[in-house]
mmCIF file of C-alpha atoms in Angstrom:
data_model
loop_
_atom_site.group_PDB
_atom_site.id
_atom_site.type_symbol
_atom_site.label_atom_id
_atom_site.label_comp_id
_atom_site.label_asym_id
_atom_site.label_seq_id
_atom_site.Cartn_x
_atom_site.Cartn_y
_atom_site.Cartn_z
ATOM 1 C CA UNK A 160 -5.896 45.974 -11.007
ATOM 2 C CA UNK A 161 -4.493 43.635 -8.264
ATOM 3 C CA UNK A 162 -3.158 40.641 -9.230
ATOM 4 C CA UNK A 163 -4.392 37.453 -7.650
ATOM 5 C CA UNK A 164 -2.119 36.068 -5.050
ATOM 6 C CA UNK A 165 -2.436 32.416 -6.654
ATOM 7 C CA UNK A 166 -0.642 34.030 -9.687
ATOM 8 C CA UNK A 167 2.146 36.181 -7.776
ATOM 9 C CA UNK A 168 2.821 33.178 -5.432
ATOM 10 C CA UNK A 169 2.738 30.452 -8.182
ATOM 11 C CA UNK A 170 5.665 27.906 -7.247
ATOM 12 C CA UNK A 171 8.415 27.247 -9.759
ATOM 13 C CA UNK A 172 6.742 24.028 -11.532
ATOM 14 C CA UNK A 173 4.992 26.773 -13.677
ATOM 15 C CA UNK A 174 8.179 27.690 -15.292
ATOM 16 C CA UNK A 175 9.332 23.871 -16.144
ATOM 17 C CA UNK A 176 8.389 23.741 -19.656
ATOM 18 C CA UNK A 177 10.304 27.317 -20.111
ATOM 19 C CA UNK A 178 12.982 26.348 -18.100
ATOM 20 C CA UNK A 179 13.770 22.867 -19.692
ATOM 21 C CA UNK A 180 14.096 24.007 -23.119
ATOM 22 C CA UNK A 181 16.567 26.695 -22.067
ATOM 23 C CA UNK A 182 20.398 26.965 -22.748
ATOM 24 C CA UNK A 183 22.384 27.911 -19.948
ATOM 25 C CA UNK A 184 24.510 31.007 -21.117
ATOM 26 C CA UNK A 185 26.014 31.704 -17.739
ATOM 27 C CA UNK A 186 29.554 32.143 -19.262
ATOM 28 C CA UNK A 187 28.342 34.910 -21.630
ATOM 29 C CA UNK A 188 26.274 36.230 -18.964
ATOM 30 C CA UNK A 189 23.127 35.517 -19.870
ATOM 31 C CA UNK A 190 20.611 33.337 -18.466
ATOM 32 C CA UNK A 191 18.721 31.508 -21.452
ATOM 33 C CA UNK A 192 15.397 32.339 -22.792
ATOM 34 C CA UNK A 193 13.533 32.494 -20.062
ATOM 35 C CA UNK A 194 10.856 35.486 -20.405
ATOM 36 C CA UNK A 195 9.324 35.307 -16.552
ATOM 37 C CA UNK A 196 11.379 36.804 -13.190
ATOM 38 C CA UNK A 197 11.695 34.256 -10.722
ATOM 39 C CA UNK A 198 12.127 35.144 -6.999
ATOM 40 C CA UNK A 199 12.995 33.176 -4.018
ATOM 41 C CA UNK A 200 13.359 33.756 -0.391
ATOM 42 C CA UNK A 201 12.068 35.282 2.944
ATOM 43 C CA UNK A 202 8.092 35.141 3.789
ATOM 44 C CA UNK A 203 8.963 38.389 5.584
ATOM 45 C CA UNK A 204 9.887 40.164 2.250
ATOM 46 C CA UNK A 205 7.438 38.064 0.316
ATOM 47 C CA UNK A 206 4.658 40.821 0.739
ATOM 48 C CA UNK A 207 6.643 43.728 -0.332
ATOM 49 C CA UNK A 208 8.153 42.049 -3.527
ATOM 50 C CA UNK A 209 4.579 40.696 -4.375
ATOM 51 C CA UNK A 210 3.299 44.378 -4.407
ATOM 52 C CA UNK A 211 6.264 45.390 -6.251
ATOM 53 C CA UNK A 212 5.233 42.480 -8.709
ATOM 54 C CA UNK A 213 1.981 43.824 -9.069
ATOM 55 C CA UNK A 214 2.977 47.458 -9.775
ATOM 56 C CA UNK A 215 5.570 45.976 -12.385
ATOM 57 C CA UNK A 216 2.701 44.036 -14.417
ATOM 58 C CA UNK A 217 0.387 47.295 -14.147
ATOM 59 C CA UNK A 218 3.222 49.321 -15.660
ATOM 60 C CA UNK A 219 4.167 47.277 -18.060
ATOM 61 C CA UNK A 220 1.060 45.509 -20.292
ATOM 62 C CA UNK A 221 2.059 42.397 -21.775
ATOM 63 C CA UNK A 222 4.750 41.299 -19.453
ATOM 64 C CA UNK A 223 4.179 38.049 -17.569
ATOM 65 C CA UNK A 224 3.480 38.031 -13.514
ATOM 66 C CA UNK A 225 7.203 37.426 -11.911
ATOM 67 C CA UNK A 226 7.123 34.400 -9.849
ATOM 68 C CA UNK A 227 7.455 35.073 -6.093
ATOM 69 C CA UNK A 228 8.161 31.812 -3.901
ATOM 70 C CA UNK A 229 8.329 32.333 -0.189
ATOM 71 C CA UNK A 230 10.341 29.037 0.942
ATOM 72 C CA UNK A 231 12.765 31.325 3.557
ATOM 73 C CA UNK A 232 15.682 33.089 3.324
ATOM 74 C CA UNK A 233 18.051 29.943 3.919
ATOM 75 C CA UNK A 234 16.331 27.423 1.485
ATOM 76 C CA UNK A 235 16.065 30.410 -1.146
ATOM 77 C CA UNK A 236 19.879 30.959 -0.594
ATOM 78 C CA UNK A 237 20.606 27.617 -1.456
ATOM 79 C CA UNK A 238 18.540 27.928 -5.078
ATOM 80 C CA UNK A 239 19.843 31.572 -6.083
ATOM 81 C CA UNK A 240 23.511 30.276 -5.122
ATOM 82 C CA UNK A 241 23.316 27.115 -7.345
ATOM 83 C CA UNK A 242 24.098 28.636 -10.385
ATOM 84 C CA UNK A 243 23.713 31.079 -13.062
ATOM 85 C CA UNK A 244 21.279 30.364 -16.220
ATOM 86 C CA UNK A 245 17.622 29.909 -16.866
ATOM 87 C CA UNK A 246 17.583 27.134 -14.176
ATOM 88 C CA UNK A 247 18.177 29.445 -11.353
ATOM 89 C CA UNK A 248 16.491 32.019 -9.577
ATOM 90 C CA UNK A 249 17.113 35.815 -10.541
ATOM 91 C CA UNK A 250 16.249 37.359 -7.147
ATOM 92 C CA UNK A 251 16.708 36.110 -3.461
ATOM 93 C CA UNK A 252 14.538 37.927 -1.062
ATOM 94 C CA UNK A 253 16.179 38.062 2.461
ATOM 95 C CA UNK A 254 15.284 39.027 6.182
ATOM 96 C CA UNK A 255 18.987 39.057 7.235
ATOM 97 C CA UNK A 256 21.899 39.672 5.404
ATOM 98 C CA UNK A 257 23.820 36.858 3.214
ATOM 99 C CA UNK A 258 26.545 34.928 5.097
ATOM 100 C CA UNK A 259 30.200 34.837 4.248
ATOM 101 C CA UNK A 260 29.342 30.709 4.034
ATOM 102 C CA UNK A 261 26.382 31.455 1.394
ATOM 103 C CA UNK A 262 28.757 33.925 -0.583
ATOM 104 C CA UNK A 263 31.429 31.339 -1.064
ATOM 105 C CA UNK A 264 28.700 28.800 -2.266
ATOM 106 C CA UNK A 265 27.476 31.497 -4.948
ATOM 107 C CA UNK A 266 31.104 31.992 -5.698
ATOM 108 C CA UNK A 267 31.631 28.572 -5.982
ATOM 109 C CA UNK A 268 29.061 28.102 -8.317
ATOM 110 C CA UNK A 269 29.952 31.020 -10.689
ATOM 111 C CA UNK A 270 27.335 33.213 -9.119
ATOM 112 C CA UNK A 271 30.099 35.934 -8.499
ATOM 113 C CA UNK A 272 28.469 39.317 -9.331
ATOM 114 C CA UNK A 273 25.755 40.236 -7.207
ATOM 115 C CA UNK A 274 24.041 43.192 -6.179
ATOM 116 C CA UNK A 275 22.948 43.616 -2.610
ATOM 117 C CA UNK A 276 20.202 46.033 -2.079
ATOM 118 C CA UNK A 277 18.902 47.019 1.236
ATOM 119 C CA UNK A 278 15.164 47.570 0.834
ATOM 120 C CA UNK A 279 14.202 48.776 4.205
ATOM 121 C CA UNK A 280 14.072 47.941 7.920
ATOM 122 C CA UNK A 281 11.941 45.269 9.792
ATOM 123 C CA UNK A 282 11.280 44.244 13.319
ATOM 124 C CA UNK A 283 10.934 40.622 14.552
ATOM 125 C CA UNK A 284 7.531 41.230 16.044
ATOM 126 C CA UNK A 285 6.155 39.135 19.221
ATOM 127 C CA UNK A 286 2.399 39.157 18.757
ATOM 128 C CA UNK A 287 -0.869 38.023 20.780
ATOM 129 C CA UNK A 288 -4.477 38.242 20.348
ATOM 130 C CA UNK A 289 -6.095 41.456 21.294
ATOM 131 C CA UNK A 290 -8.113 39.566 23.980
ATOM 132 C CA UNK A 291 -4.929 37.737 24.964
ATOM 133 C CA UNK A 292 -2.938 38.037 28.381
ATOM 134 C CA UNK A 293 -0.991 41.477 27.604
ATOM 135 C CA UNK A 294 2.114 40.023 28.154
ATOM 136 C CA UNK A 295 5.623 42.408 28.502
ATOM 137 C CA UNK A 296 8.791 40.301 28.063
ATOM 138 C CA UNK A 297 12.654 40.786 28.031
ATOM 139 C CA UNK A 298 14.780 38.701 25.943
ATOM 140 C CA UNK A 299 15.732 36.953 29.008
ATOM 141 C CA UNK A 300 12.461 35.702 29.424
ATOM 142 C CA UNK A 301 12.317 34.576 25.880
ATOM 143 C CA UNK A 302 15.459 32.770 26.452
ATOM 144 C CA UNK A 303 14.330 30.733 29.159
ATOM 145 C CA UNK A 304 11.083 29.821 27.563
ATOM 146 C CA UNK A 305 12.326 28.767 24.384
ATOM 147 C CA UNK A 306 16.431 27.796 24.561
ATOM 148 C CA UNK A 307 16.560 23.949 24.440
ATOM 149 C CA UNK A 308 19.161 24.049 27.230
ATOM 150 C CA UNK A 309 18.939 27.283 29.332
ATOM 151 C CA UNK A 310 22.083 27.525 31.584
ATOM 152 C CA UNK A 311 23.138 24.248 30.345
ATOM 153 C CA UNK A 312 19.945 22.304 31.507
ATOM 154 C CA UNK A 313 17.219 20.694 29.307
ATOM 155 C CA UNK A 314 14.187 23.290 29.590
ATOM 156 C CA UNK A 315 11.675 22.202 31.579
ATOM 157 C CA UNK A 316 9.465 25.318 31.797
ATOM 158 C CA UNK A 317 5.988 24.903 30.849
ATOM 159 C CA UNK A 318 4.306 28.175 32.050
ATOM 160 C CA UNK A 319 5.239 31.684 31.644
ATOM 161 C CA UNK A 320 5.090 31.910 35.505
ATOM 162 C CA UNK A 321 8.251 29.043 35.538
ATOM 163 C CA UNK A 322 10.270 31.485 33.703
ATOM 164 C CA UNK A 323 9.446 34.646 35.601
ATOM 165 C CA UNK A 324 7.471 34.667 38.599
ATOM 166 C CA UNK A 325 5.948 37.998 37.882
ATOM 167 C CA UNK A 326 4.421 36.610 34.656
ATOM 168 C CA UNK A 327 1.012 34.999 34.218
ATOM 169 C CA UNK A 328 0.725 30.793 35.146
ATOM 170 C CA UNK A 329 -0.142 29.979 31.268
ATOM 171 C CA UNK A 330 1.193 27.549 29.117
ATOM 172 C CA UNK A 331 4.110 28.508 27.121
ATOM 173 C CA UNK A 332 3.093 28.120 23.478
ATOM 174 C CA UNK A 333 4.926 30.123 20.974
ATOM 175 C CA UNK A 334 4.059 29.818 16.752
ATOM 176 C CA UNK A 335 7.287 30.575 15.118
ATOM 177 C CA UNK A 336 9.313 30.493 12.004
ATOM 178 C CA UNK A 337 11.243 27.342 10.800
ATOM 179 C CA UNK A 338 15.052 26.613 10.924
ATOM 180 C CA UNK A 339 15.319 27.693 6.992
ATOM 181 C CA UNK A 340 13.718 31.048 7.773
ATOM 182 C CA UNK A 341 15.761 34.359 7.996
ATOM 183 C CA UNK A 342 13.167 35.493 11.012
ATOM 184 C CA UNK A 343 14.335 32.041 13.123
ATOM 185 C CA UNK A 344 17.951 33.241 12.205
ATOM 186 C CA UNK A 345 17.252 36.765 13.614
ATOM 187 C CA UNK A 346 15.127 35.659 16.547
ATOM 188 C CA UNK A 347 18.182 33.598 17.632
ATOM 189 C CA UNK A 348 20.706 36.519 17.077
ATOM 190 C CA UNK A 349 18.797 39.362 18.142
ATOM 191 C CA UNK A 350 16.695 38.223 21.088
ATOM 192 C CA UNK A 351 18.059 34.532 22.279
ATOM 193 C CA UNK A 352 21.533 35.318 22.139
ATOM 194 C CA UNK A 353 21.015 38.791 24.111
ATOM 195 C CA UNK A 354 18.599 37.095 26.812
ATOM 196 C CA UNK A 355 21.284 34.121 27.185
ATOM 197 C CA UNK A 356 23.936 36.776 27.493
ATOM 198 C CA UNK A 357 21.869 38.612 30.246
ATOM 199 C CA UNK A 358 21.402 35.252 32.492
ATOM 200 C CA UNK A 359 24.330 33.209 31.410
ATOM 201 C CA UNK A 360 27.562 36.008 31.741
ATOM 202 C CA UNK A 361 29.996 33.181 30.895
ATOM 203 C CA UNK A 362 28.350 32.788 27.238
ATOM 204 C CA UNK A 363 29.999 35.923 26.421
ATOM 205 C CA UNK A 364 33.431 34.347 26.605
ATOM 206 C CA UNK A 365 32.003 31.352 25.304
ATOM 207 C CA UNK A 366 31.194 33.114 22.313
ATOM 208 C CA UNK A 367 34.777 34.343 21.476
ATOM 209 C CA UNK A 368 36.390 31.148 22.422
ATOM 210 C CA UNK A 369 34.301 28.948 20.546
ATOM 211 C CA UNK A 370 31.315 30.149 18.526
ATOM 212 C CA UNK A 371 29.536 26.860 17.550
ATOM 213 C CA UNK A 372 29.287 25.984 21.577
ATOM 214 C CA UNK A 373 27.913 29.329 22.018
ATOM 215 C CA UNK A 374 25.062 28.959 19.198
ATOM 216 C CA UNK A 375 24.163 25.333 20.619
ATOM 217 C CA UNK A 376 23.802 26.973 24.056
ATOM 218 C CA UNK A 377 22.256 30.194 23.463
ATOM 219 C CA UNK A 378 20.466 29.998 19.776
ATOM 220 C CA UNK A 379 18.896 26.364 19.796
ATOM 221 C CA UNK A 380 15.324 26.510 19.938
ATOM 222 C CA UNK A 381 13.449 23.499 22.352
ATOM 223 C CA UNK A 382 11.572 21.026 20.265
ATOM 224 C CA UNK A 383 9.423 19.423 23.015
ATOM 225 C CA UNK A 384 6.254 21.087 22.267
ATOM 226 C CA UNK A 385 6.332 24.636 23.770
ATOM 227 C CA UNK A 386 7.493 26.160 20.338
ATOM 228 C CA UNK A 387 5.526 25.155 17.210
ATOM 229 C CA UNK A 388 7.131 25.312 13.925
ATOM 230 C CA UNK A 389 4.513 27.071 11.678
ATOM 231 C CA UNK A 390 6.493 26.724 8.532
ATOM 232 C CA UNK A 391 6.823 29.620 6.353
ATOM 233 C CA UNK A 392 2.958 30.785 6.052
ATOM 234 C CA UNK A 393 3.138 33.672 8.509
ATOM 235 C CA UNK A 394 -0.659 34.174 7.716
ATOM 236 C CA UNK A 395 -1.183 30.657 9.572
ATOM 237 C CA UNK A 396 0.349 32.243 12.706
ATOM 238 C CA UNK A 397 -2.027 34.848 12.516
ATOM 239 C CA UNK A 398 -4.895 32.525 12.462
ATOM 240 C CA UNK A 399 -3.300 30.573 15.304
ATOM 241 C CA UNK A 400 -3.325 33.501 17.317
ATOM 242 C CA UNK A 401 -6.856 34.741 16.743
ATOM 243 C CA UNK A 402 -8.206 30.797 17.825
ATOM 244 C CA UNK A 403 -5.859 30.606 20.706
ATOM 245 C CA UNK A 404 -5.631 33.885 22.905
ATOM 246 C CA UNK A 405 -2.919 32.715 25.301
ATOM 247 C CA UNK A 406 -0.528 31.799 22.579
ATOM 248 C CA UNK A 407 1.981 34.138 21.224
ATOM 249 C CA UNK A 408 3.531 34.421 17.467
ATOM 250 C CA UNK A 409 6.785 35.746 16.031
ATOM 251 C CA UNK A 410 6.859 37.062 12.326
ATOM 252 C CA UNK A 411 7.836 40.095 10.586
ATOM 253 C CA UNK A 412 6.402 43.506 11.479
ATOM 254 C CA UNK A 413 4.298 43.691 8.803
ATOM 255 C CA UNK A 414 2.144 40.907 9.489
ATOM 256 C CA UNK A 415 1.506 42.679 12.776
ATOM 257 C CA UNK A 416 0.752 46.003 10.885
ATOM 258 C CA UNK A 417 -2.059 44.121 8.833
ATOM 259 C CA UNK A 418 -3.528 42.422 11.469
ATOM 260 C CA UNK A 419 -3.667 45.248 14.051
ATOM 261 C CA UNK A 420 -7.367 44.810 14.560
ATOM 262 C CA UNK A 421 -7.164 41.503 15.985
ATOM 263 C CA UNK A 422 -3.474 41.201 17.238
ATOM 264 C CA UNK A 423 -1.401 43.527 19.552
ATOM 265 C CA UNK A 424 2.427 43.483 19.743
ATOM 266 C CA UNK A 425 4.138 42.253 23.038
ATOM 267 C CA UNK A 426 6.854 44.721 24.440
ATOM 268 C CA UNK A 427 10.469 43.808 24.704
ATOM 269 C CA UNK A 428 12.347 45.383 27.689
ATOM 270 C CA UNK A 429 9.219 47.791 28.085
ATOM 271 C CA UNK A 430 9.313 49.267 23.618
ATOM 272 C CA UNK A 431 6.457 47.764 21.736
ATOM 273 C CA UNK A 432 6.884 46.844 17.988
ATOM 274 C CA UNK A 433 5.973 50.030 16.048
ATOM 275 C CA UNK A 434 7.067 51.900 13.080
ATOM 276 C CA UNK A 435 8.699 54.556 15.291
ATOM 277 C CA UNK A 436 10.779 52.221 17.633
ATOM 278 C CA UNK A 437 11.861 50.119 14.802
ATOM 279 C CA UNK A 438 12.841 52.716 12.624
ATOM 280 C CA UNK A 439 14.655 54.739 15.727
ATOM 281 C CA UNK A 440 16.311 51.420 16.523
ATOM 282 C CA UNK A 441 15.004 51.532 20.250
ATOM 283 C CA UNK A 442 13.231 48.053 19.545
ATOM 284 C CA UNK A 443 15.235 45.209 20.444
ATOM 285 C CA UNK A 444 14.006 43.057 17.690
ATOM 286 C CA UNK A 445 14.961 45.210 14.695
ATOM 287 C CA UNK A 446 16.735 44.154 11.428
ATOM 288 C CA UNK A 447 17.452 44.948 8.040
ATOM 289 C CA UNK A 448 15.906 43.550 4.686
ATOM 290 C CA UNK A 449 17.507 42.574 1.575
ATOM 291 C CA UNK A 450 17.265 41.356 -2.114
ATOM 292 C CA UNK A 451 19.948 39.792 -3.932
ATOM 293 C CA UNK A 452 20.040 40.100 -7.616
ATOM 294 C CA UNK A 453 22.341 38.452 -10.038
ATOM 295 C CA UNK A 454 23.917 41.067 -12.454
ATOM 296 C CA UNK A 455 24.465 38.265 -14.880
ATOM 297 C CA UNK A 456 20.666 38.044 -15.427
ATOM 298 C CA UNK A 457 20.071 41.969 -15.391
ATOM 299 C CA UNK A 458 20.407 42.052 -19.396
ATOM 300 C CA UNK A 459 18.867 38.537 -20.193
ATOM 301 C CA UNK A 460 15.723 38.356 -18.393
ATOM 302 C CA UNK A 461 13.238 40.481 -19.987
ATOM 303 C CA UNK A 462 12.371 43.485 -17.425
ATOM 304 C CA UNK A 463 14.615 42.225 -14.403
ATOM 305 C CA UNK A 464 15.946 45.537 -14.669
ATOM 306 C CA UNK A 465 13.140 47.602 -14.829
ATOM 307 C CA UNK A 466 11.603 45.293 -11.750
ATOM 308 C CA UNK A 467 14.788 46.289 -9.414
ATOM 309 C CA UNK A 468 14.209 49.988 -10.395
ATOM 310 C CA UNK A 469 10.373 49.619 -9.498
ATOM 311 C CA UNK A 470 11.648 48.406 -6.211
ATOM 312 C CA UNK A 471 13.656 51.615 -5.526
ATOM 313 C CA UNK A 472 10.744 54.056 -6.325
ATOM 314 C CA UNK A 473 8.625 51.844 -3.714
ATOM 315 C CA UNK A 474 10.476 51.890 -0.442
ATOM 316 C CA UNK A 475 10.471 55.649 0.301
ATOM 317 C CA UNK A 476 8.546 56.842 3.616
ATOM 318 C CA UNK A 477 5.591 57.819 1.349
ATOM 319 C CA UNK A 478 5.618 55.093 -0.815
ATOM 320 C CA UNK A 479 3.352 51.904 -1.300
ATOM 321 C CA UNK A 480 5.758 49.356 0.343
ATOM 322 C CA UNK A 481 5.619 51.557 3.666
ATOM 323 C CA UNK A 482 1.682 51.262 3.470
ATOM 324 C CA UNK A 483 1.985 47.609 3.348
ATOM 325 C CA UNK A 484 3.845 47.734 6.342
ATOM 326 C CA UNK A 485 7.515 48.076 5.612
ATOM 327 C CA UNK A 486 9.938 50.325 7.318
ATOM 328 C CA UNK A 487 11.367 52.841 5.475
ATOM 329 C CA UNK A 488 15.636 52.883 5.752
ATOM 330 C CA UNK A 489 17.184 55.999 6.767
ATOM 331 C CA UNK A 490 17.880 58.174 3.665
ATOM 332 C CA UNK A 491 21.577 57.515 3.639
ATOM 333 C CA UNK A 492 20.880 53.928 2.945
ATOM 334 C CA UNK A 493 18.148 54.513 0.699
ATOM 335 C CA UNK A 494 20.660 56.414 -1.516
ATOM 336 C CA UNK A 495 23.520 53.545 -1.099
ATOM 337 C CA UNK A 496 20.579 51.389 -2.457
ATOM 338 C CA UNK A 497 19.907 53.045 -5.168
ATOM 339 C CA UNK A 498 23.121 53.936 -5.895
ATOM 340 C CA UNK A 499 24.136 50.028 -6.027
ATOM 341 C CA UNK A 500 21.086 49.753 -8.720
ATOM 342 C CA UNK A 501 22.057 52.946 -10.714
ATOM 343 C CA UNK A 502 25.748 51.834 -10.894
ATOM 344 C CA UNK A 503 25.377 47.908 -10.904
ATOM 345 C CA UNK A 504 27.977 48.052 -7.719
ATOM 346 C CA UNK A 505 28.253 44.391 -6.826
ATOM 347 C CA UNK A 506 29.078 42.613 -3.328
ATOM 348 C CA UNK A 507 32.589 42.147 -2.640
ATOM 349 C CA UNK A 508 31.894 39.573 0.394
ATOM 350 C CA UNK A 509 34.724 41.028 2.595
ATOM 351 C CA UNK A 510 32.734 42.078 5.330
ATOM 352 C CA UNK A 511 30.200 39.255 5.465
ATOM 353 C CA UNK A 512 29.795 37.057 8.499
#
């Protein structure tokens, strides 16, 4: 029986009574006496993890439903890396890879044994209502529409035609993720940076000389109105698009797939966001999705090991996660992720950026 969303998406407040009495057993590799799995992080990974949570409870009668919070990859990482023990989450959902700075934050707080598990692939989908203007954009168009200072000057573009004469003269109104979201990070790195480099060749040299200056010029989103921070609730973006046909939304591909009756994908450089284009790597916004798991919690939180194993059984091309909108990773990636789970292989962090 499908669990109610309210139970799956409960906040950490529901654990207060349990956690407050726990003893932090981090030094012993444990995590106190908490008997409920706690997961934080990406709103993009959220629907996949909640599905695994539903199946986990159905397969293990009597188990408590895992608590899954959708508070963004960045915010989730801060919670995940804050320490080992009952007060801290067991799993981090991530719509991008952990950064070197986050890995150090984890290490500084004795979170030094982490399983990095790629669960599949996703695409940053640009979408509009089915009765929308049928936009077809390039990364350069998106950069010129959304950057705070394209070509080093404050952004004054009000309509898509201001960005590109071939586009319609309708207002630029884009609903997208907040700064704490991994989707926002991927938007900046995969699309904004690519568009910046296309129209501002000096940015390539800038990136090598001064990465902070490059990010300021190429990643920073304007805050004067055309880009609307819609928070971590991607379903809210879907609703906004349905009520405003001229607007465009940005979220993970699964939300486009789930709402294909009312939304359509906006092509990037002539390539529409579909399962095939994302899996094949031809869509410019393709990206990997992850979960990060504390190895110290695996033997201490009841059912955590079974939950992680359940994930590995759900991500195949014919599995339930793909039916919900996940793009299955290539076989070699799935095998490597399964091996991480089976062997308890931890992340060494040396190749993180």
